[in-house]
């Protein structure tokens, strides 16, 4: 059974600062998804990482995947208040696209 | 703008009643998922389908939950009888594994409260 560990689970940071969220998973996976969820809302897809060494960037967020280490990171650069949300990682199992979600990281960006 | 559509958005029901949630996946997507989200358990996969065939429903309590895809444009999740512990947000999601983007899109969710 695939287990996913995100850390930290809670992150409070100041605007303008940088930080990284880590996602470790227990078994081999060739793809990993990052989602954002605002309170009371649905999950919004941020990144899909499909190969070892994949790196994707969108605005102040950058995600990377190391399949050998079973690790993905979500790096936040110069945080702004609008980035406050819960961020989930979800590696995919096998060829059937089955996603197992981490518990999420609640990010609060303070002015 | 293509999106996954779920109904109802909100439902309050009494314990013991039947609840049916519906999902219209994005046109052309052949993989459909049902997830449940609670504060305690987080996001749990209940069931998922590929080309309307169930691939895995091991996360679903079999005695009271059932999931079907009567056709490619409709997925249903039924709870009978409902219990207070079923109170949660139920998300439907769809995707196309062979698509260029491989993105899985989530619906807005069905917020269920069982009293």
Tab-separated table of C-alpha atoms in Angstrom:
chain	number	residue	atom	x	y	z
A	1	UNK	CA	0.000	0.000	0.000
A	2	UNK	CA	1.368	3.361	-1.023
A	3	UNK	CA	1.939	5.749	1.884
A	4	UNK	CA	2.465	9.455	1.406
A	5	UNK	CA	4.041	11.773	3.922
A	6	UNK	CA	3.988	15.519	3.542
A	7	UNK	CA	5.885	17.908	5.719
A	8	UNK	CA	5.398	20.247	7.210
A	9	UNK	CA	1.670	19.856	7.794
A	10	UNK	CA	1.395	23.477	8.899
A	11	UNK	CA	3.481	26.314	7.557
A	12	UNK	CA	3.225	29.934	8.542
A	13	UNK	CA	5.484	32.238	6.643
A	14	UNK	CA	5.982	35.905	5.970
A	15	UNK	CA	5.451	37.511	2.654
A	16	UNK	CA	8.603	37.650	0.619
A	17	UNK	CA	10.160	34.551	2.157
A	18	UNK	CA	11.040	31.256	0.490
A	19	UNK	CA	10.126	27.804	1.673
A	20	UNK	CA	9.863	24.187	0.523
A	21	UNK	CA	7.181	21.576	1.114
A	22	UNK	CA	8.323	17.960	0.970
A	23	UNK	CA	6.417	14.920	-0.212
A	24	UNK	CA	7.827	11.463	0.453
A	25	UNK	CA	6.150	8.294	-0.712
A	26	UNK	CA	6.744	4.675	0.093
A	27	UNK	CA	6.644	2.708	-3.163
A	28	UNK	CA	7.654	3.200	-6.759
A	29	UNK	CA	5.642	5.738	-8.664
A	30	UNK	CA	6.288	7.243	-12.066
A	31	UNK	CA	4.073	10.290	-11.720
A	32	UNK	CA	3.167	12.799	-9.082
A	33	UNK	CA	0.492	15.471	-8.831
A	34	UNK	CA	0.331	18.650	-6.801
A	35	UNK	CA	-2.979	20.286	-5.982
A	36	UNK	CA	-4.090	23.403	-4.201
A	37	UNK	CA	-7.270	23.655	-2.149
A	38	UNK	CA	-8.780	26.856	-0.788
A	39	UNK	CA	-11.135	26.591	2.219
A	40	UNK	CA	-14.501	25.222	1.188
A	41	UNK	CA	-13.397	24.751	-2.414
A	42	UNK	CA	-12.397	22.012	-4.762
A	43	UNK	CA	-8.888	20.842	-5.642
A	44	UNK	CA	-7.093	22.804	-8.310
A	45	UNK	CA	-4.383	21.071	-10.281
A	46	UNK	CA	-1.006	22.797	-10.044
A	47	UNK	CA	1.525	20.395	-11.533
A	48	UNK	CA	1.781	16.958	-13.045
A	49	UNK	CA	5.292	15.491	-12.898
A	50	UNK	CA	5.735	12.537	-15.187
A	51	UNK	CA	9.381	11.528	-15.017
A	52	UNK	CA	12.426	11.410	-12.820
A	53	UNK	CA	14.065	14.797	-12.670
A	54	UNK	CA	10.974	16.605	-13.912
A	55	UNK	CA	10.786	20.235	-12.863
A	56	UNK	CA	7.874	22.538	-13.506
A	57	UNK	CA	7.349	26.155	-12.578
A	58	UNK	CA	4.318	28.388	-12.490
A	59	UNK	CA	4.690	31.842	-11.040
A	60	UNK	CA	6.133	31.616	-7.530
A	61	UNK	CA	5.746	27.836	-7.320
A	62	UNK	CA	8.186	25.241	-8.579
A	63	UNK	CA	7.768	21.495	-8.276
A	64	UNK	CA	10.318	18.745	-8.792
A	65	UNK	CA	10.338	14.972	-8.743
A	66	UNK	CA	13.060	12.488	-7.798
A	67	UNK	CA	11.613	9.035	-8.366
A	68	UNK	CA	14.732	7.291	-7.090
A	69	UNK	CA	14.490	9.040	-3.731
A	70	UNK	CA	10.666	8.852	-3.869
A	71	UNK	CA	10.570	12.541	-3.149
A	72	UNK	CA	8.855	15.542	-4.609
A	73	UNK	CA	9.256	19.126	-3.496
A	74	UNK	CA	7.125	22.222	-3.922
A	75	UNK	CA	9.219	25.347	-3.591
A	76	UNK	CA	7.652	28.704	-2.860
A	77	UNK	CA	9.586	31.791	-3.859
A	78	UNK	CA	8.865	35.221	-2.371
A	79	UNK	CA	5.549	34.169	-0.905
A	80	UNK	CA	2.498	36.403	-1.215
A	81	UNK	CA	-0.756	36.276	0.726
A	82	UNK	CA	-2.657	34.834	-2.260
A	83	UNK	CA	-0.666	31.628	-1.913
A	84	UNK	CA	-2.344	30.849	1.414
A	85	UNK	CA	-4.110	27.506	0.914
A	86	UNK	CA	-3.691	23.792	1.552
A	87	UNK	CA	-1.324	21.998	-0.797
A	88	UNK	CA	-1.580	18.292	-1.508
A	89	UNK	CA	0.779	15.925	-3.234
A	90	UNK	CA	-0.446	12.667	-4.752
A	91	UNK	CA	1.781	10.051	-6.354
A	92	UNK	CA	0.132	7.766	-8.861
A	93	UNK	CA	0.123	3.999	-8.480
A	94	UNK	CA	0.837	1.807	-11.442
A	95	UNK	CA	-0.626	2.386	-14.849
A	96	UNK	CA	-4.144	2.869	-13.631
A	97	UNK	CA	-3.729	6.426	-12.539
A	98	UNK	CA	-4.752	5.704	-8.946
A	99	UNK	CA	-3.772	8.666	-6.755
A	100	UNK	CA	-3.028	8.477	-3.048
A	101	UNK	CA	-3.064	11.856	-1.349
A	102	UNK	CA	-0.888	13.153	1.434
A	103	UNK	CA	-2.516	14.848	4.421
A	104	UNK	CA	-1.840	18.254	2.966
A	105	UNK	CA	0.217	21.258	4.031
A	106	UNK	CA	-1.747	24.233	5.312
A	107	UNK	CA	0.161	27.293	4.215
A	108	UNK	CA	-0.526	30.672	5.732
A	109	UNK	CA	1.320	33.662	4.333
A	110	UNK	CA	1.300	36.633	6.663
A	111	UNK	CA	1.865	40.241	5.581
B	1	UNK	CA	-14.431	25.720	-20.158
B	2	UNK	CA	-14.637	21.953	-19.561
B	3	UNK	CA	-15.308	20.899	-16.002
B	4	UNK	CA	-16.510	18.028	-13.853
B	5	UNK	CA	-20.073	18.633	-12.712
B	6	UNK	CA	-21.433	17.221	-9.473
B	7	UNK	CA	-24.921	17.220	-8.015
B	8	UNK	CA	-26.176	17.922	-5.455
B	9	UNK	CA	-23.757	20.518	-4.185
B	10	UNK	CA	-25.168	20.324	-0.690
B	11	UNK	CA	-27.329	17.684	0.952
B	12	UNK	CA	-28.656	17.344	4.482
B	13	UNK	CA	-30.415	14.085	5.175
B	14	UNK	CA	-31.556	11.993	8.069
B	15	UNK	CA	-29.822	8.865	9.167
B	16	UNK	CA	-31.144	5.828	7.344
B	17	UNK	CA	-32.088	7.689	4.181
B	18	UNK	CA	-30.685	6.885	0.761
B	19	UNK	CA	-28.324	9.403	-0.780
B	20	UNK	CA	-27.366	9.472	-4.447
B	21	UNK	CA	-24.621	11.717	-5.750
B	22	UNK	CA	-24.085	12.245	-9.456
B	23	UNK	CA	-21.121	13.243	-11.514
B	24	UNK	CA	-20.718	14.250	-15.131
B	25	UNK	CA	-17.068	13.819	-16.108
B	26	UNK	CA	-15.352	15.991	-18.667
B	27	UNK	CA	-16.313	14.901	-22.159
B	28	UNK	CA	-13.750	12.464	-23.532
B	29	UNK	CA	-12.264	11.528	-20.173
B	30	UNK	CA	-12.310	7.771	-19.646
B	31	UNK	CA	-11.177	7.572	-16.015
B	32	UNK	CA	-13.490	8.659	-13.208
B	33	UNK	CA	-12.776	8.753	-9.490
B	34	UNK	CA	-14.797	9.175	-6.314
B	35	UNK	CA	-12.956	10.631	-3.322
B	36	UNK	CA	-14.204	11.443	0.149
B	37	UNK	CA	-12.682	14.217	2.232
B	38	UNK	CA	-12.985	14.576	5.995
B	39	UNK	CA	-10.919	16.454	8.549
B	40	UNK	CA	-9.884	13.248	10.267
B	41	UNK	CA	-9.101	11.004	7.287
B	42	UNK	CA	-8.186	13.510	4.625
B	43	UNK	CA	-8.774	12.512	1.014
B	44	UNK	CA	-9.690	8.865	0.575
B	45	UNK	CA	-10.224	7.092	-2.720
B	46	UNK	CA	-13.545	5.290	-2.671
B	47	UNK	CA	-13.732	3.932	-6.212
B	48	UNK	CA	-12.588	4.542	-9.735
B	49	UNK	CA	-13.547	3.520	-13.229
B	50	UNK	CA	-11.794	3.173	-16.541
B	51	UNK	CA	-14.004	3.118	-19.644
B	52	UNK	CA	-16.972	2.662	-17.297
B	53	UNK	CA	-15.543	-0.533	-15.764
B	54	UNK	CA	-14.779	-0.471	-12.041
B	55	UNK	CA	-11.039	-0.815	-11.439
B	56	UNK	CA	-10.857	-0.513	-7.699
B	57	UNK	CA	-13.515	0.017	-5.075
B	58	UNK	CA	-11.564	-1.340	-2.133
B	59	UNK	CA	-11.818	1.963	-0.312
B	60	UNK	CA	-15.579	1.851	-0.233
B	61	UNK	CA	-17.675	0.346	2.596
B	62	UNK	CA	-19.402	-2.344	0.570
B	63	UNK	CA	-22.344	-2.875	2.849
B	64	UNK	CA	-23.787	0.579	2.259
B	65	UNK	CA	-21.945	2.216	-0.618
B	66	UNK	CA	-22.204	1.491	-4.305
B	67	UNK	CA	-20.707	3.204	-7.325
B	68	UNK	CA	-21.698	2.825	-10.963
B	69	UNK	CA	-21.229	4.356	-14.364
B	70	UNK	CA	-24.450	3.794	-16.300
B	71	UNK	CA	-22.910	5.550	-19.284
B	72	UNK	CA	-19.821	7.539	-20.195
B	73	UNK	CA	-21.402	10.819	-19.156
B	74	UNK	CA	-22.674	9.795	-15.720
B	75	UNK	CA	-21.141	8.324	-12.588
B	76	UNK	CA	-23.171	7.736	-9.438
B	77	UNK	CA	-22.300	7.129	-5.810
B	78	UNK	CA	-25.051	5.812	-3.615
B	79	UNK	CA	-25.216	5.418	0.141
B	80	UNK	CA	-27.996	3.279	1.575
B	81	UNK	CA	-28.638	3.574	4.446
B	82	UNK	CA	-26.742	6.722	5.323
B	83	UNK	CA	-25.131	7.207	8.734
B	84	UNK	CA	-23.804	10.313	10.515
B	85	UNK	CA	-20.219	9.104	9.964
B	86	UNK	CA	-20.811	9.445	6.223
B	87	UNK	CA	-20.894	13.226	6.616
B	88	UNK	CA	-18.107	14.478	4.376
B	89	UNK	CA	-17.351	16.154	1.087
B	90	UNK	CA	-17.513	13.748	-1.833
B	91	UNK	CA	-15.450	14.679	-4.850
B	92	UNK	CA	-15.694	13.279	-8.323
B	93	UNK	CA	-12.682	13.628	-10.597
B	94	UNK	CA	-11.951	12.670	-14.178
B	95	UNK	CA	-8.922	12.307	-16.387
B	96	UNK	CA	-7.482	10.821	-19.552
B	97	UNK	CA	-4.328	8.775	-18.886
B	98	UNK	CA	-3.091	8.953	-22.442
B	99	UNK	CA	-3.709	12.656	-22.750
B	100	UNK	CA	-0.823	15.028	-23.202
B	101	UNK	CA	-1.366	16.767	-19.933
B	102	UNK	CA	-2.403	13.788	-17.819
B	103	UNK	CA	-4.237	16.138	-15.504
B	104	UNK	CA	-6.987	14.857	-13.242
B	105	UNK	CA	-9.729	17.411	-12.739
B	106	UNK	CA	-11.909	17.607	-9.661
B	107	UNK	CA	-15.516	18.652	-9.427
B	108	UNK	CA	-16.792	21.178	-6.892
B	109	UNK	CA	-17.818	18.415	-4.494
B	110	UNK	CA	-21.027	17.278	-2.849
B	111	UNK	CA	-21.229	18.386	0.780
B	112	UNK	CA	-23.147	15.731	2.669
B	113	UNK	CA	-24.449	16.073	6.204
B	114	UNK	CA	-26.250	13.116	7.789
B	115	UNK	CA	-28.110	13.972	10.979
